[in-house]
Short mmCIF file of C-alpha atoms and ligand atoms in Angstrom, two decimals:
data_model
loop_
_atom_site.label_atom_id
_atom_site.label_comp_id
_atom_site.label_asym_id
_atom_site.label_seq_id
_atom_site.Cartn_x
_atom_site.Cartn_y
_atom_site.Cartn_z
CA UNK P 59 203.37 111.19 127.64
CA UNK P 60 200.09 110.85 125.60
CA UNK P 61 196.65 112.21 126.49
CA UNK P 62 193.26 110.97 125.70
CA UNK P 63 192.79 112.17 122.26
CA UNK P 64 196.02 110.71 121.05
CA UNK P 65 194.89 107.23 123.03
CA UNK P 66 191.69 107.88 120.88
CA UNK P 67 193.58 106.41 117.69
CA UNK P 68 194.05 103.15 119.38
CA UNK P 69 190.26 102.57 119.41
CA UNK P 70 188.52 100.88 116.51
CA UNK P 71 185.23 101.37 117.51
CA UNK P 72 183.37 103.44 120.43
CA UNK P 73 180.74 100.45 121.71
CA UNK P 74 179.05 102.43 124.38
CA UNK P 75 179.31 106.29 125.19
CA UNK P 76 179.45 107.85 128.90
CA UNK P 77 175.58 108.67 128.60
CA UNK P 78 174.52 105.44 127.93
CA UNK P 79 176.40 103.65 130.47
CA UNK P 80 175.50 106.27 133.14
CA UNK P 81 171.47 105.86 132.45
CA UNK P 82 171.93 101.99 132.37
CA UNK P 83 173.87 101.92 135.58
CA UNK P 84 170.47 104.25 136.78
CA UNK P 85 168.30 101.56 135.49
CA UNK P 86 170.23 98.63 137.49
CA UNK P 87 170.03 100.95 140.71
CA UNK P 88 166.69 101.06 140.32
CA UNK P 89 166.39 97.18 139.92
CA UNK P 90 169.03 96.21 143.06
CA UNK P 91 167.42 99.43 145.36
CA UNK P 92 163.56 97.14 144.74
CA UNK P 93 165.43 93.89 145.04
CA UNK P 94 167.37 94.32 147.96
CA UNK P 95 165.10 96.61 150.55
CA UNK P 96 165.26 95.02 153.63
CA UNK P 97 168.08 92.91 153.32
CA UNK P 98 171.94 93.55 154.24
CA UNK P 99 174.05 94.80 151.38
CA UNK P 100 177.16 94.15 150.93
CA UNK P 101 179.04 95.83 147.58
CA UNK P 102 182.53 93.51 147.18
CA UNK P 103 183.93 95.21 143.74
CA UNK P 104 186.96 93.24 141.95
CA UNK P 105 189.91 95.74 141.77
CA UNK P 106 190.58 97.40 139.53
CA UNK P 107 188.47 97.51 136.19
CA UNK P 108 185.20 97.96 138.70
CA UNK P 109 186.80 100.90 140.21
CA UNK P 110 184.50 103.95 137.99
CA UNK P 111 181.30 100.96 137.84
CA UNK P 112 181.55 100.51 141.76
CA UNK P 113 181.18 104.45 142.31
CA UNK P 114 178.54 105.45 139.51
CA UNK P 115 176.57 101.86 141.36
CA UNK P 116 176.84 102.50 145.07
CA UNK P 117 175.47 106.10 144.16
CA UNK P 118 172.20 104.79 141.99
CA UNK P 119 171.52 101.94 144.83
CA UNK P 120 168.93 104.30 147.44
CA UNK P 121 170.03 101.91 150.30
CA UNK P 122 172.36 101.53 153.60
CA UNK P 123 174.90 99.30 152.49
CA UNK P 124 178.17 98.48 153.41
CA UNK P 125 181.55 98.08 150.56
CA UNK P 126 184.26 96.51 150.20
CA UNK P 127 186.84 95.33 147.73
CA UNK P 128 189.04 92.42 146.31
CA UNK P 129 191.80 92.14 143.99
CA UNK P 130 191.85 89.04 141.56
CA UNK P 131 193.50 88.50 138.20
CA UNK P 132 192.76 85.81 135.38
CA UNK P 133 194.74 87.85 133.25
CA UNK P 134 198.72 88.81 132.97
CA UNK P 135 199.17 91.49 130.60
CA UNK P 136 197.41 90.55 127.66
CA UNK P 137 194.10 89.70 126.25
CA UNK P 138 193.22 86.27 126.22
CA UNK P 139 192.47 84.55 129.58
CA UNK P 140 194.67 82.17 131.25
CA UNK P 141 192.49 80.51 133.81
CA UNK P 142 194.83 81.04 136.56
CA UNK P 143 192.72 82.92 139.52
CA UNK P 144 195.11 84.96 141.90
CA UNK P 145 194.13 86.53 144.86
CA UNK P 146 195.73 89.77 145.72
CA UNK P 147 193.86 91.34 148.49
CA UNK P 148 190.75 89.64 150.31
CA UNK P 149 188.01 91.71 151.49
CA UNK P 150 187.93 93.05 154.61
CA UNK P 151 184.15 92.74 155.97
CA UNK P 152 183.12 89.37 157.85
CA UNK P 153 180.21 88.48 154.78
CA UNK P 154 178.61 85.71 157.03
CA UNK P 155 174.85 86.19 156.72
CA UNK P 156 174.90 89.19 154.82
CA UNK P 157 173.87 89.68 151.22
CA UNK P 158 176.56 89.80 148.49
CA UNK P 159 176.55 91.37 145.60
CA UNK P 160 179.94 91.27 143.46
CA UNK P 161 181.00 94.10 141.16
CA UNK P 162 183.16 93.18 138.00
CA UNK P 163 183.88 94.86 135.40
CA UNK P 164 183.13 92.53 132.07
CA UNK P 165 181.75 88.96 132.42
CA UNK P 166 184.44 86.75 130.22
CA UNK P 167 185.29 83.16 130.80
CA UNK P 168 183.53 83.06 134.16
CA UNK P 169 186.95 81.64 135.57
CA UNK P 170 187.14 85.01 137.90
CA UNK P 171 184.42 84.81 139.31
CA UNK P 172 183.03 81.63 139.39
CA UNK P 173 186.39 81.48 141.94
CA UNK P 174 185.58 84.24 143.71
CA UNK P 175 181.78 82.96 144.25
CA UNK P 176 183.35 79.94 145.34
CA UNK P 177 185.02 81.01 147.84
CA UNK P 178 182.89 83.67 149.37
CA UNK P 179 179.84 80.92 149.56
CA UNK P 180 182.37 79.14 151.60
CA UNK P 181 181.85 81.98 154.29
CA UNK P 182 178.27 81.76 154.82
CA UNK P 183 176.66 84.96 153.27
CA UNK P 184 172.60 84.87 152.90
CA UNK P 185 173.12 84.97 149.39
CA UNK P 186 175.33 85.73 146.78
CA UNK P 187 174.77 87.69 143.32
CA UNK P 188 176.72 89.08 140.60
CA UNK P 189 176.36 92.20 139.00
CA UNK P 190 178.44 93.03 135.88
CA UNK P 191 178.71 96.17 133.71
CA UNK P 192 179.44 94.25 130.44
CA UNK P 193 178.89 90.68 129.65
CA UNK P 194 180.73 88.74 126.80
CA UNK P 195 178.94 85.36 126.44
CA UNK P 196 181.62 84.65 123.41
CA UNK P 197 184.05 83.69 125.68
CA UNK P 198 182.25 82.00 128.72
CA UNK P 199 184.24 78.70 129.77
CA UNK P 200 182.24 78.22 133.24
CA UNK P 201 178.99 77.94 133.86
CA UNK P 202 178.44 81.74 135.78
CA UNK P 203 175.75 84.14 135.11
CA UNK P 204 175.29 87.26 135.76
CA UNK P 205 172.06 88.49 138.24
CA UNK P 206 172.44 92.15 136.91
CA UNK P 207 174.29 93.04 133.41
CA UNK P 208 174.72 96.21 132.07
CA UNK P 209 175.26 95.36 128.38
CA UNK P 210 176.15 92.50 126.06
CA UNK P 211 179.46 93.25 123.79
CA UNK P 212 180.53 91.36 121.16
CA UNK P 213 183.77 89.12 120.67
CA UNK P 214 186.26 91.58 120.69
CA UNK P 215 189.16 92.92 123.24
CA UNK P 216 187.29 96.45 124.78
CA UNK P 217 188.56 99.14 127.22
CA UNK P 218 187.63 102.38 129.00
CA UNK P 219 185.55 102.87 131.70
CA UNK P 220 187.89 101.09 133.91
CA UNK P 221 188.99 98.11 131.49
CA UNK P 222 192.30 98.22 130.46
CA UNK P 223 194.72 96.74 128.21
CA UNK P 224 198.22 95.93 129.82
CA UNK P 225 197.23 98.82 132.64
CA UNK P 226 196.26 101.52 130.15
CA UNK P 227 192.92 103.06 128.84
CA UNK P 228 191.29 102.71 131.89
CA UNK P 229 190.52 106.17 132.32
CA UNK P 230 188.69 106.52 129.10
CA UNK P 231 184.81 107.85 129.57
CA UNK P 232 183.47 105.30 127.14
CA UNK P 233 184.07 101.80 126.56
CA UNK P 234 185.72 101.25 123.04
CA UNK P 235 186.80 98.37 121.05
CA UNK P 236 190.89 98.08 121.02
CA UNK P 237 192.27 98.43 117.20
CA UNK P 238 193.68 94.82 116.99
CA UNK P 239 197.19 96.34 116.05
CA UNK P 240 198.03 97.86 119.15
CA UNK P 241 198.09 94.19 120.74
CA UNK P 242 199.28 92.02 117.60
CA UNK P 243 202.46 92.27 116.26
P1 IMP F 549 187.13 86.08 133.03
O1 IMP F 549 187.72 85.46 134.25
O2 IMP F 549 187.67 85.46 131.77
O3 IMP F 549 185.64 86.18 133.04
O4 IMP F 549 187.74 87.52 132.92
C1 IMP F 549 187.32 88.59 133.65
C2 IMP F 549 188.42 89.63 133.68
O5 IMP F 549 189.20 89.60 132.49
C3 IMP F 549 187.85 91.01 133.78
O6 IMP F 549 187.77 91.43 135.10
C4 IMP F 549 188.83 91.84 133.00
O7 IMP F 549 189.86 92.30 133.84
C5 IMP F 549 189.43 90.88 132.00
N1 IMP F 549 188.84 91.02 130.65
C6 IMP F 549 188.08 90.13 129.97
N2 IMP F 549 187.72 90.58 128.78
C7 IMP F 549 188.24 91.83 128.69
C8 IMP F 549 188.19 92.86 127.67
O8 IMP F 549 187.59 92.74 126.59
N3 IMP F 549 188.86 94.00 127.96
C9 IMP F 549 189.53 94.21 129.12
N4 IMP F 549 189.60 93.29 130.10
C10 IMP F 549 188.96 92.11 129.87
MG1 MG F 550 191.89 93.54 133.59
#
């Protein structure tokens, strides 16, 4: 059993610390608390990378809202997308006429949620928006953009803050780029 400073050597490169992410997420509270006053909220994070995102964001939104989750994967166990969308748990709340706003971790291909916009349009919401912590246009595929970013990363395989490589790192404070080795062999 490892703890977090020995999973520290397996990062090349700390991208963004805990305090930065924490007074963007403030700033994007801000922006969704103006831009959504009135209307009826609905959070819908993607399970599980969203998991410490979703909490720090339904904590800077000032609004009545309701949330809710889904669990989707792109991705099997390693680091390059595979465009297969699988859906592991639907959501829960009837979304009809309400106003979505999807959670996700880090913006990559687009496959993930350009399915998962897809399908929720198909139930009638007033609107639907996306709201992602990172965003890395490098590897966009589909045509999906983000209403609310946090940060632009570079080309490069990162974790912490809820990503993870093959179910690890998640639980790092920060989100770091992965030293290369630990996933080549
Ligand atoms: P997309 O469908 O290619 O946009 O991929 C989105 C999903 O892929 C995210 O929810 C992540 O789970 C995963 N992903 C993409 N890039 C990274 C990364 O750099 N680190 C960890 N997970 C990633
Ligand atoms: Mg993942």
């Amino acid at each position: 059993m490892i703890n977090k400073l020995d999973m520290m050597s397996d990062i090349q490169e700390i991208l963004l610390t805990e305090e930065q992410i924490s007074a963007r997420i403030k700033e994007l509270g801000a922006q969704i608390t103006e831009d959504y006053r009135g209307k009826e909220l609905v959070l819908i994070g993607i399970l599980k990378g969203v998991v410490p995102f979703y909490a720090a964001m339904a904590q800077a939104i000032d609004l009545q809202l309701q949330q809710d989750f889904m669990s989707v994967s792109s991705y099997g166990a390693g680091t390059v997308s595979s465009g297969k969308l699988i859906i592991r748990k639907d959501i829960d709340i009837d979304i009809e006429g309400k106003d979505v706003l999807i959670l996700e971790d880090i913006l990559d291909s687009g496959r993930t949620l350009r399915g998962v916009v897809q399908m929720f349009e198909a139930r009638r919401p007033a609107s639907v928006k996306i709201c992602t912590l990172l965003d890395k246009p490098a590897g966009r595929v589909e045509n999906v953009a983000a209403a609310y970013s946090g940060f632009v990363v570079p080309d490069a395989f990162v974790v912490g803050y809820g990503l993870d490589y093959a179910g690890y790192y998640r639980n790092l404070p920060f989100v770091g780029v992965l030293k290369p080795s630990v996933y080549q062999d």
